[in-house]
mmCIF file of C-alpha atoms in Angstrom:
data_model
loop_
_atom_site.group_PDB
_atom_site.id
_atom_site.type_symbol
_atom_site.label_atom_id
_atom_site.label_comp_id
_atom_site.label_asym_id
_atom_site.label_seq_id
_atom_site.Cartn_x
_atom_site.Cartn_y
_atom_site.Cartn_z
ATOM 1 C CA MET A 1 43.301 -143.481 -28.850
ATOM 2 C CA THR A 2 43.919 -141.507 -32.032
ATOM 3 C CA ILE A 3 45.649 -143.295 -34.884
ATOM 4 C CA GLU A 4 48.314 -141.167 -36.534
ATOM 5 C CA GLN A 5 47.482 -140.344 -40.137
ATOM 6 C CA HIS A 6 50.091 -139.653 -42.788
ATOM 7 C CA THR A 7 49.777 -137.833 -46.103
ATOM 8 C CA VAL A 8 51.196 -139.782 -49.019
ATOM 9 C CA TYR A 9 51.301 -139.161 -52.751
ATOM 10 C CA LEU A 10 51.225 -142.156 -55.074
ATOM 11 C CA GLY A 11 52.040 -142.128 -58.774
ATOM 12 C CA LEU A 12 49.952 -144.431 -60.967
ATOM 13 C CA GLY A 13 50.748 -145.577 -64.489
ATOM 14 C CA SER A 14 49.407 -148.087 -66.993
ATOM 15 C CA ASN A 15 50.302 -148.879 -70.604
ATOM 16 C CA LEU A 16 48.718 -152.297 -71.159
ATOM 17 C CA GLY A 17 45.096 -153.230 -71.703
ATOM 18 C CA GLU A 18 42.290 -150.974 -70.515
ATOM 19 C CA ARG A 19 44.650 -148.309 -69.181
ATOM 20 C CA GLU A 20 42.066 -145.883 -67.791
ATOM 21 C CA GLU A 21 40.193 -148.770 -66.176
ATOM 22 C CA HIS A 22 43.422 -149.996 -64.533
ATOM 23 C CA ILE A 23 43.924 -146.524 -63.030
ATOM 24 C CA ARG A 24 40.287 -146.373 -61.851
ATOM 25 C CA ARG A 25 40.538 -149.830 -60.255
ATOM 26 C CA ALA A 26 43.876 -148.939 -58.630
ATOM 27 C CA VAL A 27 42.333 -145.836 -57.030
ATOM 28 C CA HIS A 28 39.420 -147.953 -55.770
ATOM 29 C CA GLN A 29 41.793 -150.559 -54.272
ATOM 30 C CA ILE A 30 43.952 -147.830 -52.708
ATOM 31 C CA ALA A 31 40.828 -146.461 -51.000
ATOM 32 C CA GLU A 32 39.913 -149.939 -49.740
ATOM 33 C CA GLN A 33 43.361 -151.144 -48.659
ATOM 34 C CA ILE A 34 45.492 -148.079 -47.898
ATOM 35 C CA GLY A 35 43.390 -145.139 -46.752
ATOM 36 C CA THR A 36 41.228 -142.206 -47.730
ATOM 37 C CA VAL A 37 41.885 -140.876 -51.216
ATOM 38 C CA VAL A 38 41.781 -137.141 -50.549
ATOM 39 C CA ARG A 39 42.427 -135.980 -54.121
ATOM 40 C CA GLN A 40 43.156 -137.405 -57.546
ATOM 41 C CA SER A 41 44.788 -135.638 -60.463
ATOM 42 C CA ALA A 42 43.477 -135.647 -63.979
ATOM 43 C CA LEU A 43 44.693 -138.411 -66.277
ATOM 44 C CA TYR A 44 47.816 -137.614 -68.267
ATOM 45 C CA TYR A 45 49.014 -139.405 -71.371
ATOM 46 C CA SER A 46 52.718 -139.914 -72.018
ATOM 47 C CA ASP A 47 55.197 -141.862 -74.073
ATOM 48 C CA PRO A 48 57.155 -144.632 -72.346
ATOM 49 C CA TRP A 49 60.065 -143.306 -70.301
ATOM 50 C CA GLY A 50 63.342 -145.212 -70.227
ATOM 51 C CA PHE A 51 62.352 -147.886 -72.753
ATOM 52 C CA GLU A 52 60.874 -148.387 -76.201
ATOM 53 C CA SER A 53 57.244 -149.482 -76.542
ATOM 54 C CA ALA A 54 54.368 -148.957 -78.950
ATOM 55 C CA ASN A 55 52.080 -148.555 -75.925
ATOM 56 C CA SER A 56 51.656 -145.075 -74.440
ATOM 57 C CA PHE A 57 50.983 -144.569 -70.739
ATOM 58 C CA VAL A 58 48.093 -143.164 -68.775
ATOM 59 C CA ASN A 59 49.328 -141.558 -65.550
ATOM 60 C CA ALA A 60 47.787 -139.974 -62.475
ATOM 61 C CA VAL A 61 48.721 -139.058 -58.916
ATOM 62 C CA VAL A 62 46.582 -139.547 -55.817
ATOM 63 C CA CYS A 63 46.893 -137.979 -52.380
ATOM 64 C CA VAL A 64 46.005 -140.448 -49.628
ATOM 65 C CA ARG A 65 45.634 -140.217 -45.843
ATOM 66 C CA THR A 66 46.848 -143.458 -44.283
ATOM 67 C CA ALA A 67 47.821 -145.004 -40.962
ATOM 68 C CA LEU A 68 50.233 -147.387 -42.707
ATOM 69 C CA SER A 69 53.976 -147.148 -42.134
ATOM 70 C CA PRO A 70 56.205 -146.690 -45.202
ATOM 71 C CA ARG A 71 57.042 -150.423 -45.269
ATOM 72 C CA GLN A 72 53.350 -151.388 -44.874
ATOM 73 C CA LEU A 73 52.494 -148.935 -47.654
ATOM 74 C CA LEU A 74 55.060 -150.526 -49.972
ATOM 75 C CA ARG A 75 53.625 -153.995 -49.304
ATOM 76 C CA ALA A 76 50.074 -152.726 -49.881
ATOM 77 C CA THR A 77 50.942 -151.053 -53.198
ATOM 78 C CA GLN A 78 52.725 -154.189 -54.390
ATOM 79 C CA ARG A 79 49.731 -156.322 -53.380
ATOM 80 C CA ILE A 80 47.355 -154.034 -55.313
ATOM 81 C CA GLU A 81 49.642 -154.203 -58.357
ATOM 82 C CA ARG A 82 49.490 -158.022 -58.233
ATOM 83 C CA GLN A 83 45.699 -157.971 -57.788
ATOM 84 C CA LEU A 84 45.433 -155.808 -60.916
ATOM 85 C CA GLY A 85 47.587 -158.083 -63.052
ATOM 86 C CA LYS A 86 51.185 -156.934 -62.617
ATOM 87 C CA ARG A 87 53.542 -159.901 -62.768
ATOM 88 C CA LYS A 88 57.296 -160.372 -62.446
ATOM 89 C CA ARG A 89 57.698 -160.000 -66.215
ATOM 90 C CA HIS A 90 56.302 -156.443 -65.915
ATOM 91 C CA ALA A 91 58.597 -155.367 -63.082
ATOM 92 C CA THR A 92 61.539 -153.027 -63.420
ATOM 93 C CA ARG A 93 64.772 -154.946 -63.225
ATOM 94 C CA ARG A 94 68.346 -153.820 -62.667
ATOM 95 C CA ASP A 95 70.799 -154.606 -65.474
ATOM 96 C CA VAL A 96 73.751 -155.640 -63.324
ATOM 97 C CA GLN A 97 75.732 -157.060 -66.249
ATOM 98 C CA SER A 98 75.963 -153.773 -68.167
ATOM 99 C CA ALA A 99 76.857 -151.633 -65.132
ATOM 100 C CA ALA A 100 80.390 -150.302 -64.999
ATOM 101 C CA VAL A 101 82.364 -150.931 -61.843
ATOM 102 C CA GLY A 102 81.335 -148.437 -59.192
ATOM 103 C CA THR A 103 78.106 -147.373 -60.925
ATOM 104 C CA PRO A 104 74.613 -148.526 -59.995
ATOM 105 C CA PRO A 105 72.910 -151.007 -62.318
ATOM 106 C CA ARG A 106 70.661 -149.314 -64.846
ATOM 107 C CA PRO A 107 66.936 -149.986 -64.615
ATOM 108 C CA VAL A 108 65.271 -151.999 -67.365
ATOM 109 C CA TYR A 109 61.602 -151.075 -67.752
ATOM 110 C CA HIS A 110 58.760 -153.115 -69.266
ATOM 111 C CA ASP A 111 55.154 -152.607 -70.320
ATOM 112 C CA ARG A 112 52.799 -153.032 -67.377
ATOM 113 C CA PRO A 113 49.066 -153.079 -66.649
ATOM 114 C CA ILE A 114 49.627 -150.985 -63.508
ATOM 115 C CA ASP A 115 52.485 -149.419 -61.630
ATOM 116 C CA ILE A 116 52.137 -147.677 -58.276
ATOM 117 C CA ASP A 117 55.057 -145.622 -56.990
ATOM 118 C CA ILE A 118 55.361 -144.022 -53.569
ATOM 119 C CA LEU A 119 56.315 -140.436 -54.385
ATOM 120 C CA LEU A 120 56.076 -138.668 -51.021
ATOM 121 C CA TYR A 121 55.260 -139.720 -47.455
ATOM 122 C CA ASP A 122 54.805 -136.684 -45.188
ATOM 123 C CA ASP A 123 58.259 -135.051 -45.067
ATOM 124 C CA LEU A 124 59.952 -138.396 -44.515
ATOM 125 C CA HIS A 125 63.174 -139.458 -46.203
ATOM 126 C CA VAL A 126 63.822 -143.194 -46.579
ATOM 127 C CA ASP A 127 66.896 -144.617 -48.313
ATOM 128 C CA GLU A 128 66.747 -148.401 -48.241
ATOM 129 C CA PRO A 129 67.640 -150.784 -51.091
ATOM 130 C CA ASP A 130 63.993 -151.483 -51.961
ATOM 131 C CA LEU A 131 62.329 -148.307 -50.658
ATOM 132 C CA LYS A 132 63.346 -144.754 -51.446
ATOM 133 C CA ILE A 133 61.186 -141.803 -50.391
ATOM 134 C CA PRO A 134 60.906 -139.263 -51.934
ATOM 135 C CA HIS A 135 60.926 -141.205 -55.192
ATOM 136 C CA PRO A 136 64.442 -140.599 -56.561
ATOM 137 C CA LEU A 137 63.456 -140.144 -60.220
ATOM 138 C CA MET A 138 60.191 -138.251 -59.888
ATOM 139 C CA GLN A 139 61.694 -134.842 -60.714
ATOM 140 C CA GLU A 140 63.001 -136.224 -64.018
ATOM 141 C CA ARG A 141 59.534 -137.379 -65.079
ATOM 142 C CA ASP A 142 57.003 -134.852 -66.373
ATOM 143 C CA PHE A 143 54.317 -137.552 -66.253
ATOM 144 C CA VAL A 144 54.806 -137.584 -62.461
ATOM 145 C CA MET A 145 55.558 -133.927 -61.757
ATOM 146 C CA THR A 146 52.656 -132.479 -63.772
ATOM 147 C CA PRO A 147 49.910 -134.417 -61.937
ATOM 148 C CA LEU A 148 51.773 -134.089 -58.613
ATOM 149 C CA ASN A 149 52.002 -130.304 -59.020
ATOM 150 C CA GLU A 150 48.293 -130.259 -59.909
ATOM 151 C CA LEU A 151 47.531 -131.704 -56.478
ATOM 152 C CA LEU A 152 50.141 -129.734 -54.544
ATOM 153 C CA THR A 153 49.012 -126.387 -55.943
ATOM 154 C CA SER A 154 45.239 -126.927 -55.908
ATOM 155 C CA PRO A 155 43.236 -125.808 -52.847
#
């Protein structure tokens, strides 16, 4: 029996500690726990997006072949983030108190040792409260689109 494989693109970012090492370890854990890392972009350096911090980011995108479902993939990326030191204090939160009636709460970002975002999963569209594919903000973020385009346009 052949196991169906899916092509996914994951965005990686780190702005705390040994940033490049966090990205390297994340790629290693993705290969061990999620699937075959087919390609990896170069590392890109960027200022924080959506919040103030003295710590700049290192970003990359990886293309992975996986048998995991979108929900399994989300759980695996969150597990890897925890294994690499991401804690609740690093997570993006929603500022419900400052949201106007009828508008979604604005995200509140924090420094983090690692962040792994699901950017694309085949041609699938998912719109659930805790899982949105394609990533809804990726086109607004050069630090995502530049490495993603590197992979999408390279042979």
